[in-house]
Short mmCIF file of C-alpha atoms in Angstrom, two decimals:
data_model
loop_
_atom_site.label_atom_id
_atom_site.label_comp_id
_atom_site.label_asym_id
_atom_site.label_seq_id
_atom_site.Cartn_x
_atom_site.Cartn_y
_atom_site.Cartn_z
CA MET S 23 117.46 44.39 -29.78
CA ALA S 24 118.84 43.78 -26.29
CA GLU S 25 117.01 44.34 -23.03
CA ALA S 26 118.96 46.54 -20.60
CA VAL S 27 117.78 46.75 -16.99
CA ILE S 28 119.34 49.45 -14.83
CA LEU S 29 119.30 48.88 -11.09
CA SER S 30 120.29 51.79 -8.90
CA GLY S 31 119.84 52.08 -5.19
CA LEU S 32 121.37 52.35 -1.78
CA PRO S 33 123.42 49.46 -0.41
CA ALA S 34 121.20 46.59 0.83
CA ALA S 35 118.20 47.89 -1.16
CA GLY S 36 117.67 44.47 -2.77
CA LYS S 37 119.43 44.83 -6.13
CA SER S 38 121.37 41.57 -5.77
CA THR S 39 118.29 39.74 -4.48
CA TRP S 40 116.29 40.88 -7.52
CA LEU S 41 119.11 39.83 -9.84
CA ALA S 42 119.31 36.39 -8.24
CA ALA S 43 115.75 35.80 -9.44
CA ARG S 44 116.78 36.71 -13.02
CA PRO S 45 119.49 34.22 -13.99
CA ASP S 46 118.71 34.98 -17.65
CA LEU S 47 120.42 38.37 -17.33
CA ALA S 48 124.14 38.95 -17.61
CA VAL S 49 125.17 41.41 -14.90
CA ILE S 50 127.44 44.42 -15.09
CA SER S 51 128.08 45.26 -11.45
CA LEU S 52 130.00 48.40 -10.56
CA ASP S 53 130.80 46.90 -7.14
CA ASP S 54 132.24 43.77 -8.79
CA LEU S 55 134.21 45.88 -11.25
CA ARG S 56 135.67 47.96 -8.41
CA ASP S 57 136.84 44.74 -6.74
CA GLU S 58 138.18 43.35 -10.02
CA LEU S 59 140.05 46.56 -10.86
CA GLY S 60 141.17 47.32 -7.29
CA VAL S 61 139.40 50.68 -7.20
CA ASP S 62 138.14 51.96 -3.85
CA PRO S 63 134.60 53.44 -3.91
CA THR S 64 136.05 56.75 -2.67
CA ASP S 65 138.59 56.90 -5.53
CA GLY S 66 137.91 58.27 -9.00
CA GLN S 67 135.47 55.99 -10.81
CA GLY S 68 136.40 56.76 -14.41
CA VAL S 69 138.12 53.44 -15.07
CA VAL S 70 135.21 51.55 -13.50
CA ILE S 71 132.60 53.35 -15.59
CA ALA S 72 134.69 52.88 -18.75
CA ALA S 73 134.94 49.13 -18.12
CA ALA S 74 131.20 48.91 -17.44
CA ARG S 75 130.37 50.81 -20.64
CA ASP S 76 132.67 48.52 -22.64
CA ARG S 77 130.89 45.45 -21.26
CA ALA S 78 127.49 46.99 -21.95
CA ARG S 79 128.49 47.64 -25.57
CA VAL S 80 129.42 43.97 -25.97
CA HIS S 81 125.98 42.89 -24.74
CA LEU S 82 124.16 45.49 -26.84
CA ARG S 83 126.00 44.49 -30.01
CA ALA S 84 125.24 40.82 -29.37
CA GLY S 85 121.60 41.51 -28.49
CA THR S 86 122.14 39.86 -25.09
CA PRO S 87 119.89 40.97 -22.23
CA PHE S 88 121.82 42.39 -19.30
CA ALA S 89 121.45 44.30 -16.06
CA TRP S 90 123.58 47.26 -14.99
CA SER S 91 123.79 47.16 -11.21
CA ALA S 92 125.04 50.28 -9.47
CA THR S 93 124.97 51.46 -5.89
CA ASN S 94 124.28 54.89 -7.35
CA LEU S 95 124.35 56.68 -10.67
CA SER S 96 125.15 60.30 -11.30
CA ARG S 97 122.77 62.38 -13.40
CA SER S 98 125.35 62.42 -16.23
CA LEU S 99 125.36 58.61 -16.44
#
């Protein structure tokens, strides 16, 4: 069974600082995915969320611990 840590908070709340102290965790970062995919934070986020979910599934199937880092999460996520 994989450990999944979900970090959600305002910008500069300390999510990245906390993650830096946990090098054992793979990180799924919505901010990094937006940069990678060229999606502006004010644009639709469907492709970003889909990519993040795909990466999470890979970790879950492998039993690899990971952190999901998001500036915010909607209630539906």
